[in-house]
Short mmCIF file of C-alpha atoms and ligand atoms in Angstrom, two decimals:
data_model
loop_
_atom_site.label_atom_id
_atom_site.label_comp_id
_atom_site.label_asym_id
_atom_site.label_seq_id
_atom_site.Cartn_x
_atom_site.Cartn_y
_atom_site.Cartn_z
CA UNK A 1 0.00 0.00 0.00
CA UNK A 2 1.55 3.30 -1.02
CA UNK A 3 1.88 6.37 1.18
CA UNK A 4 -1.04 8.21 -0.46
CA UNK A 5 -3.45 5.32 0.09
CA UNK A 6 -2.24 4.82 3.68
CA UNK A 7 -2.71 8.52 4.46
CA UNK A 8 -6.12 8.73 2.78
CA UNK A 9 -7.27 5.66 4.76
CA UNK A 10 -6.02 7.17 8.04
CA UNK A 11 -7.75 10.47 7.31
CA UNK A 12 -11.00 8.75 6.38
CA UNK A 13 -10.92 6.99 9.75
CA UNK A 14 -10.24 10.29 11.54
CA UNK A 15 -13.25 11.72 9.72
CA UNK A 16 -15.48 8.96 11.08
CA UNK A 17 -15.65 6.54 8.15
CA UNK A 18 -15.35 2.76 8.69
CA UNK A 19 -12.41 1.82 6.46
CA UNK A 20 -11.06 -1.50 5.19
CA UNK A 21 -7.99 -1.71 2.97
CA UNK A 22 -7.43 -4.60 0.59
CA UNK A 23 -5.03 -5.39 -2.23
CA UNK A 24 -7.17 -6.76 -5.02
CA UNK A 25 -10.60 -6.37 -6.59
CA UNK A 26 -11.46 -9.93 -5.57
CA UNK A 27 -10.64 -9.10 -1.95
CA UNK A 28 -12.76 -5.95 -2.16
CA UNK A 29 -15.69 -8.02 -3.38
CA UNK A 30 -15.27 -10.60 -0.62
CA UNK A 31 -15.01 -7.83 1.98
CA UNK A 32 -18.18 -6.15 0.72
CA UNK A 33 -20.09 -9.43 0.79
CA UNK A 34 -18.92 -10.14 4.34
CA UNK A 35 -20.04 -6.70 5.57
CA UNK A 36 -23.55 -6.76 4.09
CA UNK A 37 -25.72 -8.42 6.68
CA UNK A 38 -28.01 -11.35 5.90
CA UNK A 39 -31.46 -10.23 4.82
CA UNK A 40 -30.44 -6.63 4.18
CA UNK A 41 -32.04 -4.98 1.18
CA UNK A 42 -29.49 -3.33 -1.09
CA UNK A 43 -29.77 -0.23 -3.25
CA UNK A 44 -27.14 0.28 -5.91
CA UNK A 45 -26.00 3.41 -7.68
CA UNK A 46 -24.74 3.64 -11.24
CA UNK A 47 -21.21 2.37 -10.84
CA UNK A 48 -18.74 0.66 -13.13
CA UNK A 49 -16.83 -0.44 -10.03
CA UNK A 50 -19.83 -2.34 -8.68
CA UNK A 51 -20.54 -3.81 -12.12
CA UNK A 52 -16.91 -4.86 -12.59
CA UNK A 53 -16.91 -6.65 -9.23
CA UNK A 54 -20.09 -8.58 -10.07
CA UNK A 55 -21.49 -7.64 -6.68
CA UNK A 56 -25.12 -7.40 -7.72
CA UNK A 57 -25.15 -10.96 -9.06
CA UNK A 58 -23.32 -12.24 -5.97
CA UNK A 59 -25.77 -10.51 -3.63
CA UNK A 60 -28.79 -11.85 -5.51
CA UNK A 61 -27.30 -15.35 -5.30
CA UNK A 62 -27.09 -14.87 -1.53
CA UNK A 63 -30.81 -14.02 -1.49
CA UNK A 64 -30.62 -10.25 -1.06
CA UNK A 65 -33.29 -8.01 -2.46
CA UNK A 66 -31.29 -5.71 -4.76
CA UNK A 67 -32.55 -2.50 -6.34
CA UNK A 68 -30.46 -1.39 -9.30
CA UNK A 69 -31.77 0.71 -12.17
CA UNK A 70 -29.09 -0.65 -14.53
CA UNK A 71 -30.82 -4.05 -14.48
CA UNK A 72 -34.36 -2.60 -14.40
CA UNK A 73 -34.14 0.51 -16.61
CA UNK A 74 -37.83 0.43 -17.52
CA UNK A 75 -38.80 0.91 -13.87
CA UNK A 76 -36.26 3.56 -12.95
CA UNK A 77 -38.39 5.82 -10.70
CA UNK A 78 -39.63 2.86 -8.63
CA UNK A 79 -36.17 1.34 -8.42
CA UNK A 80 -34.58 4.64 -7.41
CA UNK A 81 -37.16 5.05 -4.66
CA UNK A 82 -36.66 1.52 -3.34
CA UNK A 83 -32.87 1.89 -3.53
CA UNK A 84 -33.07 5.09 -1.48
CA UNK A 85 -35.00 3.21 1.21
CA UNK A 86 -32.77 0.12 1.27
CA UNK A 87 -30.81 -1.06 4.31
CA UNK A 88 -27.51 -0.35 2.59
CA UNK A 89 -26.58 1.66 -0.48
CA UNK A 90 -23.75 0.38 -2.63
CA UNK A 91 -21.66 2.62 -4.86
CA UNK A 92 -18.17 3.86 -5.52
CA UNK A 93 -16.79 7.37 -5.22
CA UNK A 94 -15.56 9.32 -8.21
CA UNK A 95 -12.56 10.60 -6.27
CA UNK A 96 -11.02 10.54 -2.80
CA UNK A 97 -8.77 13.27 -1.47
CA UNK A 98 -5.64 12.78 0.60
CA UNK A 99 -7.54 14.46 3.46
CA UNK A 100 -10.20 11.74 3.37
CA UNK A 101 -13.10 13.43 1.55
CA UNK A 102 -15.26 11.54 -0.93
CA UNK A 103 -16.16 13.53 -4.05
CA UNK A 104 -18.91 12.61 -6.49
CA UNK A 105 -20.40 14.16 -9.61
CA UNK A 106 -23.87 13.18 -10.81
CA UNK A 107 -26.13 14.02 -13.72
CA UNK A 108 -29.42 12.58 -12.41
CA UNK A 109 -28.80 12.87 -8.69
CA UNK A 110 -30.21 9.54 -7.51
CA UNK A 111 -26.76 8.23 -6.60
CA UNK A 112 -25.46 11.23 -4.67
CA UNK A 113 -28.84 11.77 -2.98
CA UNK A 114 -28.96 8.16 -1.74
CA UNK A 115 -25.39 8.38 -0.47
CA UNK A 116 -26.34 11.42 1.62
CA UNK A 117 -29.79 10.63 2.96
CA UNK A 118 -31.96 7.53 3.18
CA UNK A 119 -30.20 4.21 3.70
CA UNK A 120 -28.86 3.64 7.22
CA UNK A 121 -25.60 2.43 5.76
CA UNK A 122 -23.55 3.30 2.68
CA UNK A 123 -20.84 1.02 1.37
CA UNK A 124 -18.40 2.34 -1.19
CA UNK A 125 -15.66 0.42 -2.97
CA UNK A 126 -12.88 2.69 -4.20
CA UNK A 127 -9.89 1.69 -6.33
CA UNK A 128 -6.66 3.48 -5.37
CA UNK A 129 -6.42 5.15 -8.79
CA UNK A 130 -9.19 7.47 -7.58
CA UNK A 131 -7.12 8.95 -4.74
CA UNK A 132 -5.76 12.40 -5.52
CA UNK A 133 -2.80 14.17 -3.94
CA UNK A 134 -4.66 17.45 -3.62
CA UNK A 135 -8.01 18.62 -2.34
CA UNK A 136 -11.47 19.10 -3.77
CA UNK A 137 -10.28 20.96 -6.88
CA UNK A 138 -7.90 18.12 -7.70
CA UNK A 139 -10.68 15.61 -7.10
CA UNK A 140 -13.05 17.38 -9.47
CA UNK A 141 -10.24 17.64 -12.00
CA UNK A 142 -9.63 13.91 -11.73
CA UNK A 143 -13.30 13.15 -12.26
CA UNK A 144 -13.59 15.35 -15.34
CA UNK A 145 -10.38 14.00 -16.86
CA UNK A 146 -10.53 10.32 -15.99
CA UNK A 147 -14.13 9.37 -15.14
CA UNK A 148 -16.44 11.52 -17.24
CA UNK A 149 -14.95 10.89 -20.71
CA UNK A 150 -15.32 7.08 -20.60
CA UNK A 151 -18.68 7.35 -18.81
CA UNK A 152 -20.09 9.85 -21.31
CA UNK A 153 -18.75 7.77 -24.16
CA UNK A 154 -20.27 4.57 -22.72
CA UNK A 155 -23.65 6.33 -22.41
CA UNK A 156 -23.46 7.77 -25.92
CA UNK A 157 -23.79 11.33 -24.65
CA UNK A 158 -23.25 14.35 -26.84
CA UNK A 159 -20.67 16.05 -24.62
CA UNK A 160 -17.22 17.43 -25.38
CA UNK A 161 -15.62 14.85 -23.10
CA UNK A 162 -17.30 12.01 -25.02
CA UNK A 163 -16.39 13.43 -28.41
CA UNK A 164 -12.92 14.83 -27.73
CA UNK A 165 -11.85 13.02 -24.57
CA UNK A 166 -11.55 16.18 -22.48
CA UNK A 167 -13.85 18.49 -20.58
CA UNK A 168 -15.12 21.71 -22.13
CA UNK A 169 -17.73 22.75 -19.60
CA UNK A 170 -18.55 26.05 -21.29
CA UNK A 171 -19.72 24.14 -24.36
CA UNK A 172 -21.38 21.22 -22.61
CA UNK A 173 -25.06 21.17 -23.56
CA UNK A 174 -28.17 19.30 -22.48
CA UNK A 175 -26.32 15.99 -22.13
CA UNK A 176 -24.04 17.40 -19.43
CA UNK A 177 -23.52 14.83 -16.70
CA UNK A 178 -21.80 17.21 -14.28
CA UNK A 179 -24.92 18.72 -12.73
CA UNK A 180 -24.31 18.16 -9.03
CA UNK A 181 -21.09 17.79 -7.08
CA UNK A 182 -21.06 16.41 -3.54
CA UNK A 183 -18.20 16.42 -1.06
CA UNK A 184 -18.68 14.08 1.89
CA UNK A 185 -16.37 15.22 4.66
CA UNK A 186 -17.82 12.90 7.27
CA UNK A 187 -20.63 10.35 7.42
CA UNK A 188 -23.96 12.12 7.77
CA UNK A 189 -25.47 12.13 11.25
CA UNK A 190 -26.65 8.65 12.24
CA UNK A 191 -25.22 7.06 9.12
CA UNK A 192 -22.81 4.11 8.97
CA UNK A 193 -20.45 4.82 6.07
CA UNK A 194 -18.12 2.00 5.00
CA UNK A 195 -15.23 2.57 2.60
CA UNK A 196 -13.37 -0.38 1.11
CA UNK A 197 -10.13 0.90 -0.41
CA UNK A 198 -8.50 -1.40 -2.93
CA UNK A 199 -4.92 -1.04 -4.17
CA UNK A 200 -5.98 -2.50 -7.50
CA UNK A 201 -7.59 -0.08 -9.93
CA UNK A 202 -11.35 -0.75 -10.25
CA UNK A 203 -13.83 1.13 -12.41
CA UNK A 204 -12.87 4.60 -13.59
S1 SF4 B 1 -18.81 19.30 -17.84
FE1 SF4 B 1 -19.47 18.25 -19.71
S2 SF4 B 1 -17.61 18.03 -20.93
FE2 SF4 B 1 -16.98 18.45 -18.84
S3 SF4 B 1 -16.65 16.44 -17.94
FE3 SF4 B 1 -18.75 17.09 -17.44
S4 SF4 B 1 -20.01 16.19 -19.04
FE4 SF4 B 1 -17.89 16.13 -19.76
#
């Protein structure tokens, strides 16, 4: 584990997050499955990390009731509502600062809203490539450079980052996916907030 990941993990703990560090994506998946209690309902945000880990399939095999709009796109409003009222909400973060702040950008808002208010517990899996040396500005920069272009491209959006591979916010039109930015400095009051930090890069 490098110095940046060690420091970010320490700072997350100081900020009140429940943190587990692992080496590989497989270990991150096993850790997540061990922390999600039997019978818990699970809401899931749009996340390539969660998809890459195959967590939804693994949870369904264990008998969990899972609400994920990626597998039920035709029922999005119902799924979003049920996900927001689940026992635990599963997602990643778009970036993590050295100081232990989780930064997320959202176009629809269901993901960031559910990570802030609703489920009693939030569980995020974060690959170490998402940790930035700097603060919130660096985190937003990382998201717009490394996360938005492949996401916008995957979704077929008509944005500068999808077409040219880099952000041009001034000329980003109706398809803009950077509509809300959240910075979580500490778990919200009464919330259990778990962060699994993996050395291996997961998602983007
Ligand atoms: S503001 Fe627009 S161009 Fe920039 S990263 Fe976000 S979606 Fe892409």
